[in-house]
Structures are given as C-alpha cells and as structure tokens.
mmCIF file with all atom_site columns, C-alpha atoms in Angstrom:
data_model
loop_
_atom_site.group_PDB
_atom_site.id
_atom_site.type_symbol
_atom_site.label_atom_id
_atom_site.label_alt_id
_atom_site.label_comp_id
_atom_site.label_asym_id
_atom_site.label_entity_id
_atom_site.label_seq_id
_atom_site.pdbx_PDB_ins_code
_atom_site.Cartn_x
_atom_site.Cartn_y
_atom_site.Cartn_z
_atom_site.occupancy
_atom_site.B_iso_or_equiv
_atom_site.pdbx_formal_charge
_atom_site.auth_seq_id
_atom_site.auth_comp_id
_atom_site.auth_asym_id
_atom_site.auth_atom_id
_atom_site.pdbx_PDB_model_num
ATOM 1   C CA . UNK K 1 1   ? 0.611   18.129  -15.386 1.00 93.00 ? 25  UNK K CA 1
ATOM 2   C CA . UNK K 1 2   ? 0.208   18.223  -12.139 1.00 95.00 ? 26  UNK K CA 1
ATOM 3   C CA . UNK K 1 3   ? -2.948  16.976  -12.486 1.00 96.00 ? 27  UNK K CA 1
ATOM 4   C CA . UNK K 1 4   ? -1.674  13.929  -15.180 1.00 97.00 ? 28  UNK K CA 1
ATOM 5   C CA . UNK K 1 5   ? 0.396   13.448  -11.962 1.00 97.00 ? 29  UNK K CA 1
ATOM 6   C CA . UNK K 1 6   ? -2.220  13.464  -9.533  1.00 97.00 ? 30  UNK K CA 1
ATOM 7   C CA . UNK K 1 7   ? -4.230  11.060  -11.580 1.00 97.00 ? 31  UNK K CA 1
ATOM 8   C CA . UNK K 1 8   ? -1.291  8.978   -12.221 1.00 97.00 ? 32  UNK K CA 1
ATOM 9   C CA . UNK K 1 9   ? -0.628  8.418   -8.280  1.00 96.00 ? 33  UNK K CA 1
ATOM 10  C CA . UNK K 1 10  ? -3.997  7.632   -7.988  1.00 96.00 ? 34  UNK K CA 1
ATOM 11  C CA . UNK K 1 11  ? -3.692  4.403   -10.762 1.00 97.00 ? 35  UNK K CA 1
ATOM 12  C CA . UNK K 1 12  ? -1.162  3.729   -9.529  1.00 97.00 ? 36  UNK K CA 1
ATOM 13  C CA . UNK K 1 13  ? -1.011  3.802   -5.848  1.00 97.00 ? 37  UNK K CA 1
ATOM 14  C CA . UNK K 1 14  ? -4.387  1.694   -5.800  1.00 97.00 ? 38  UNK K CA 1
ATOM 15  C CA . UNK K 1 15  ? -3.660  -0.755  -8.236  1.00 98.00 ? 39  UNK K CA 1
ATOM 16  C CA . UNK K 1 16  ? -0.446  -1.684  -5.614  1.00 98.00 ? 40  UNK K CA 1
ATOM 17  C CA . UNK K 1 17  ? -2.642  -1.704  -2.708  1.00 97.00 ? 41  UNK K CA 1
ATOM 18  C CA . UNK K 1 18  ? -5.249  -4.354  -4.697  1.00 98.00 ? 42  UNK K CA 1
ATOM 19  C CA . UNK K 1 19  ? -1.794  -6.155  -5.993  1.00 98.00 ? 43  UNK K CA 1
ATOM 20  C CA . UNK K 1 20  ? -0.913  -6.051  -2.256  1.00 98.00 ? 44  UNK K CA 1
ATOM 21  C CA . UNK K 1 21  ? -4.122  -7.499  -0.666  1.00 98.00 ? 45  UNK K CA 1
ATOM 22  C CA . UNK K 1 22  ? -4.697  -10.186 -3.710  1.00 98.00 ? 46  UNK K CA 1
ATOM 23  C CA . UNK K 1 23  ? -0.734  -10.586 -5.527  1.00 98.00 ? 47  UNK K CA 1
ATOM 24  C CA . UNK K 1 24  ? -0.635  -13.925 -3.754  1.00 97.00 ? 48  UNK K CA 1
ATOM 25  C CA . UNK K 1 25  ? -3.643  -15.589 -5.203  1.00 97.00 ? 49  UNK K CA 1
ATOM 26  C CA . UNK K 1 26  ? -2.023  -16.099 -8.778  1.00 97.00 ? 50  UNK K CA 1
ATOM 27  C CA . UNK K 1 27  ? 1.120   -18.852 -8.130  1.00 95.00 ? 51  UNK K CA 1
ATOM 28  C CA . UNK K 1 28  ? 2.730   -16.248 -10.776 1.00 96.00 ? 52  UNK K CA 1
ATOM 29  C CA . UNK K 1 29  ? 2.967   -13.082 -8.748  1.00 97.00 ? 53  UNK K CA 1
ATOM 30  C CA . UNK K 1 30  ? 3.353   -14.088 -5.458  1.00 97.00 ? 54  UNK K CA 1
ATOM 31  C CA . UNK K 1 31  ? 7.159   -13.573 -5.209  1.00 97.00 ? 55  UNK K CA 1
ATOM 32  C CA . UNK K 1 32  ? 6.675   -9.630  -6.643  1.00 98.00 ? 56  UNK K CA 1
ATOM 33  C CA . UNK K 1 33  ? 3.724   -9.677  -3.959  1.00 98.00 ? 57  UNK K CA 1
ATOM 34  C CA . UNK K 1 34  ? 5.831   -10.505 -1.193  1.00 98.00 ? 58  UNK K CA 1
ATOM 35  C CA . UNK K 1 35  ? 8.412   -8.497  -2.498  1.00 98.00 ? 59  UNK K CA 1
ATOM 36  C CA . UNK K 1 36  ? 5.808   -5.285  -2.415  1.00 98.00 ? 60  UNK K CA 1
ATOM 37  C CA . UNK K 1 37  ? 4.581   -5.919  1.191   1.00 98.00 ? 61  UNK K CA 1
ATOM 38  C CA . UNK K 1 38  ? 8.165   -5.682  2.219   1.00 98.00 ? 62  UNK K CA 1
ATOM 39  C CA . UNK K 1 39  ? 8.817   -2.955  0.620   1.00 97.00 ? 63  UNK K CA 1
ATOM 40  C CA . UNK K 1 40  ? 5.521   -1.476  2.794   1.00 97.00 ? 64  UNK K CA 1
ATOM 41  C CA . UNK K 1 41  ? 6.669   -2.724  5.859   1.00 97.00 ? 65  UNK K CA 1
ATOM 42  C CA . UNK K 1 42  ? 9.551   -1.144  5.462   1.00 97.00 ? 66  UNK K CA 1
ATOM 43  C CA . UNK K 1 43  ? 8.441   1.929   4.134   1.00 96.00 ? 67  UNK K CA 1
ATOM 44  C CA . UNK K 1 44  ? 5.621   2.029   7.548   1.00 96.00 ? 68  UNK K CA 1
ATOM 45  C CA . UNK K 1 45  ? 8.599   0.517   9.703   1.00 95.00 ? 69  UNK K CA 1
ATOM 46  C CA . UNK K 1 46  ? 11.700  1.479   8.843   1.00 96.00 ? 70  UNK K CA 1
ATOM 47  C CA . UNK K 1 47  ? 11.056  5.001   7.355   1.00 95.00 ? 71  UNK K CA 1
ATOM 48  C CA . UNK K 1 48  ? 8.481   5.686   10.026  1.00 93.00 ? 72  UNK K CA 1
ATOM 49  C CA . UNK K 1 49  ? 10.767  5.653   12.682  1.00 95.00 ? 73  UNK K CA 1
ATOM 50  C CA . UNK K 1 50  ? 11.931  8.893   11.036  1.00 96.00 ? 74  UNK K CA 1
ATOM 51  C CA . UNK K 1 51  ? 8.391   10.073  9.479   1.00 94.00 ? 75  UNK K CA 1
ATOM 52  C CA . UNK K 1 52  ? 6.318   8.346   11.295  1.00 92.00 ? 76  UNK K CA 1
ATOM 53  C CA . UNK K 1 53  ? 4.780   4.879   11.905  1.00 90.00 ? 77  UNK K CA 1
ATOM 54  C CA . UNK K 1 54  ? 3.330   4.494   8.303   1.00 92.00 ? 78  UNK K CA 1
ATOM 55  C CA . UNK K 1 55  ? 4.830   6.805   6.206   1.00 95.00 ? 79  UNK K CA 1
ATOM 56  C CA . UNK K 1 56  ? 4.359   6.122   2.667   1.00 95.00 ? 80  UNK K CA 1
ATOM 57  C CA . UNK K 1 57  ? 6.557   7.456   0.219   1.00 93.00 ? 81  UNK K CA 1
ATOM 58  C CA . UNK K 1 58  ? 3.677   7.292   -2.471  1.00 95.00 ? 82  UNK K CA 1
ATOM 59  C CA . UNK K 1 59  ? 1.246   8.975   -0.155  1.00 96.00 ? 83  UNK K CA 1
ATOM 60  C CA . UNK K 1 60  ? 4.077   11.822  0.356   1.00 96.00 ? 84  UNK K CA 1
ATOM 61  C CA . UNK K 1 61  ? 4.726   12.750  -3.100  1.00 96.00 ? 85  UNK K CA 1
ATOM 62  C CA . UNK K 1 62  ? 0.432   12.549  -4.051  1.00 96.00 ? 86  UNK K CA 1
ATOM 63  C CA . UNK K 1 63  ? 0.170   15.003  -1.298  1.00 97.00 ? 87  UNK K CA 1
ATOM 64  C CA . UNK K 1 64  ? 2.867   17.335  -2.498  1.00 96.00 ? 88  UNK K CA 1
ATOM 65  C CA . UNK K 1 65  ? 1.318   17.253  -6.060  1.00 97.00 ? 89  UNK K CA 1
ATOM 66  C CA . UNK K 1 66  ? -2.083  17.396  -4.881  1.00 97.00 ? 90  UNK K CA 1
ATOM 67  C CA . UNK K 1 67  ? -0.350  20.679  -2.589  1.00 97.00 ? 91  UNK K CA 1
ATOM 68  C CA . UNK K 1 68  ? 0.389   22.365  -6.030  1.00 97.00 ? 92  UNK K CA 1
ATOM 69  C CA . UNK K 1 69  ? -3.255  21.618  -7.076  1.00 97.00 ? 93  UNK K CA 1
ATOM 70  C CA . UNK K 1 70  ? -4.520  23.546  -4.300  1.00 96.00 ? 94  UNK K CA 1
ATOM 71  C CA . UNK K 1 71  ? -5.689  20.799  -2.695  1.00 95.00 ? 95  UNK K CA 1
ATOM 72  C CA . UNK K 1 72  ? -4.995  21.501  1.334   1.00 91.00 ? 96  UNK K CA 1
ATOM 73  C CA . UNK K 1 73  ? -6.029  19.463  4.673   1.00 88.00 ? 97  UNK K CA 1
ATOM 74  C CA . UNK K 1 74  ? -5.486  16.504  3.161   1.00 94.00 ? 98  UNK K CA 1
ATOM 75  C CA . UNK K 1 75  ? -5.767  12.760  5.557   1.00 94.00 ? 99  UNK K CA 1
ATOM 76  C CA . UNK K 1 76  ? -2.890  10.899  6.805   1.00 92.00 ? 100 UNK K CA 1
ATOM 77  C CA . UNK K 1 77  ? -3.238  7.738   5.121   1.00 94.00 ? 101 UNK K CA 1
ATOM 78  C CA . UNK K 1 78  ? -4.337  7.629   1.419   1.00 96.00 ? 102 UNK K CA 1
ATOM 79  C CA . UNK K 1 79  ? -6.492  4.167   2.278   1.00 97.00 ? 103 UNK K CA 1
ATOM 80  C CA . UNK K 1 80  ? -8.742  6.436   3.961   1.00 97.00 ? 104 UNK K CA 1
ATOM 81  C CA . UNK K 1 81  ? -8.940  9.427   1.417   1.00 96.00 ? 105 UNK K CA 1
ATOM 82  C CA . UNK K 1 82  ? -9.198  6.468   -1.313  1.00 96.00 ? 106 UNK K CA 1
ATOM 83  C CA . UNK K 1 83  ? -12.901 5.389   0.927   1.00 96.00 ? 107 UNK K CA 1
ATOM 84  C CA . UNK K 1 84  ? -13.833 9.197   1.063   1.00 95.00 ? 108 UNK K CA 1
ATOM 85  C CA . UNK K 1 85  ? -12.995 9.422   -2.546  1.00 94.00 ? 109 UNK K CA 1
ATOM 86  C CA . UNK K 1 86  ? -14.705 6.846   -3.250  1.00 94.00 ? 110 UNK K CA 1
ATOM 87  C CA . UNK K 1 87  ? -18.163 6.280   -0.970  1.00 96.00 ? 111 UNK K CA 1
ATOM 88  C CA . UNK K 1 88  ? -18.124 9.748   0.756   1.00 96.00 ? 112 UNK K CA 1
ATOM 89  C CA . UNK K 1 89  ? -17.831 8.087   4.186   1.00 96.00 ? 113 UNK K CA 1
ATOM 90  C CA . UNK K 1 90  ? -15.685 9.645   6.477   1.00 95.00 ? 114 UNK K CA 1
ATOM 91  C CA . UNK K 1 91  ? -14.566 7.373   8.202   1.00 96.00 ? 115 UNK K CA 1
ATOM 92  C CA . UNK K 1 92  ? -12.615 8.111   11.422  1.00 96.00 ? 116 UNK K CA 1
ATOM 93  C CA . UNK K 1 93  ? -8.553  7.627   11.007  1.00 95.00 ? 117 UNK K CA 1
ATOM 94  C CA . UNK K 1 94  ? -8.314  5.338   13.836  1.00 96.00 ? 118 UNK K CA 1
ATOM 95  C CA . UNK K 1 95  ? -10.600 2.105   11.977  1.00 97.00 ? 119 UNK K CA 1
ATOM 96  C CA . UNK K 1 96  ? -9.045  3.334   8.704   1.00 97.00 ? 120 UNK K CA 1
ATOM 97  C CA . UNK K 1 97  ? -5.890  2.522   10.133  1.00 96.00 ? 121 UNK K CA 1
ATOM 98  C CA . UNK K 1 98  ? -6.291  -0.631  12.529  1.00 96.00 ? 122 UNK K CA 1
ATOM 99  C CA . UNK K 1 99  ? -8.489  -2.115  9.552   1.00 97.00 ? 123 UNK K CA 1
ATOM 100 C CA . UNK K 1 100 ? -5.448  -1.500  7.034   1.00 97.00 ? 124 UNK K CA 1
ATOM 101 C CA . UNK K 1 101 ? -3.143  -2.531  9.805   1.00 96.00 ? 125 UNK K CA 1
ATOM 102 C CA . UNK K 1 102 ? -4.916  -5.853  10.251  1.00 97.00 ? 126 UNK K CA 1
ATOM 103 C CA . UNK K 1 103 ? -5.728  -6.314  6.434   1.00 98.00 ? 127 UNK K CA 1
ATOM 104 C CA . UNK K 1 104 ? -2.036  -5.968  6.066   1.00 98.00 ? 128 UNK K CA 1
ATOM 105 C CA . UNK K 1 105 ? -0.563  -8.270  8.599   1.00 98.00 ? 129 UNK K CA 1
ATOM 106 C CA . UNK K 1 106 ? -2.895  -11.002 7.568   1.00 98.00 ? 130 UNK K CA 1
ATOM 107 C CA . UNK K 1 107 ? -1.971  -10.756 3.708   1.00 98.00 ? 131 UNK K CA 1
ATOM 108 C CA . UNK K 1 108 ? 1.974   -10.640 4.663   1.00 98.00 ? 132 UNK K CA 1
ATOM 109 C CA . UNK K 1 109 ? 1.216   -13.946 6.563   1.00 98.00 ? 133 UNK K CA 1
ATOM 110 C CA . UNK K 1 110 ? -0.759  -15.569 3.707   1.00 98.00 ? 134 UNK K CA 1
ATOM 111 C CA . UNK K 1 111 ? 1.755   -14.542 1.291   1.00 98.00 ? 135 UNK K CA 1
ATOM 112 C CA . UNK K 1 112 ? 5.148   -16.023 3.448   1.00 98.00 ? 136 UNK K CA 1
ATOM 113 C CA . UNK K 1 113 ? 2.782   -19.610 3.806   1.00 98.00 ? 137 UNK K CA 1
ATOM 114 C CA . UNK K 1 114 ? 2.227   -19.456 -0.332  1.00 97.00 ? 138 UNK K CA 1
ATOM 115 C CA . UNK K 1 115 ? 5.691   -18.744 -1.199  1.00 97.00 ? 139 UNK K CA 1
ATOM 116 C CA . UNK K 1 116 ? 7.308   -21.103 1.464   1.00 96.00 ? 140 UNK K CA 1
ATOM 117 C CA . UNK K 1 117 ? 4.627   -23.501 0.391   1.00 95.00 ? 141 UNK K CA 1
ATOM 118 C CA . UNK K 1 118 ? 5.866   -22.987 -3.135  1.00 91.00 ? 142 UNK K CA 1
ATOM 119 C CA . UNK K 1 119 ? 9.471   -23.326 -2.115  1.00 90.00 ? 143 UNK K CA 1
ATOM 120 C CA . UNK K 1 120 ? 9.340   -26.234 -0.281  1.00 89.00 ? 144 UNK K CA 1
ATOM 121 C CA . UNK K 1 121 ? 6.856   -27.892 -3.552  1.00 87.00 ? 145 UNK K CA 1
ATOM 122 C CA . UNK K 1 122 ? 10.157  -26.964 -5.514  1.00 85.00 ? 146 UNK K CA 1
ATOM 123 C CA . UNK K 1 123 ? 12.640  -28.577 -3.996  1.00 80.00 ? 147 UNK K CA 1
#
C-alpha cells in the first residue's frame, strides 16, 4: 500500500509542479494555475510561519509515506529529491531552493499578468 502511495505522490506532486510552472500558457487553465500558485504560496509562507519557510503539505505527507517504506535522510525540498531521482546529481540545497524561489515568483508574476489581461478583455 505504501509503495502505491509513494508512486501516487511522485506522480501527483510532479504534475502539480509542472502545472504551476506551465499552466499559465493555456487560456483554459490560467485561473486554475493562479489558484494552485496561491495555494503553494499559502503553504510556503503562511504555514511556513509555523513549520518553516517553504513548508509543503504534499512533501510532508510524502516523506511520512517514504519513512514507512524505510527511507531516511530525505531532503527538505521535493524539487531537490526529484532532481536527484531523475538525474543522480546532488545539487546544493541552497542552489535548488534559490532556483525554485526565482522560478516560482517569475511564474506567479506571469500568471497574475495573463489572468489580469484576460479579465480586462472580458470586461
């Protein structure tokens, strides 16, 4: 059961990250993209007040599943984990976190802009 949950988290979380990065590109998904970006920001910055900056509920639950499977020493960042799993490269946590934050804010600005532009066109 935990193996299936692990795979499910890997698929769901990776798809969510890709959607956060790319969902603004298609007019039909722009509102959902902005919503998922704002939920991500809420998790990172609001829940992060209590659990640490960059806190992600998906990562928390996934790491609990992986702990049940016997994995220990998981990185704090799911992105770092994903890079290591896909490439075998162990990048520094600071580099991964910095790149993640830059891309997140860049995509958030783009998403706000394209959603605002769409809103103005409908008016």
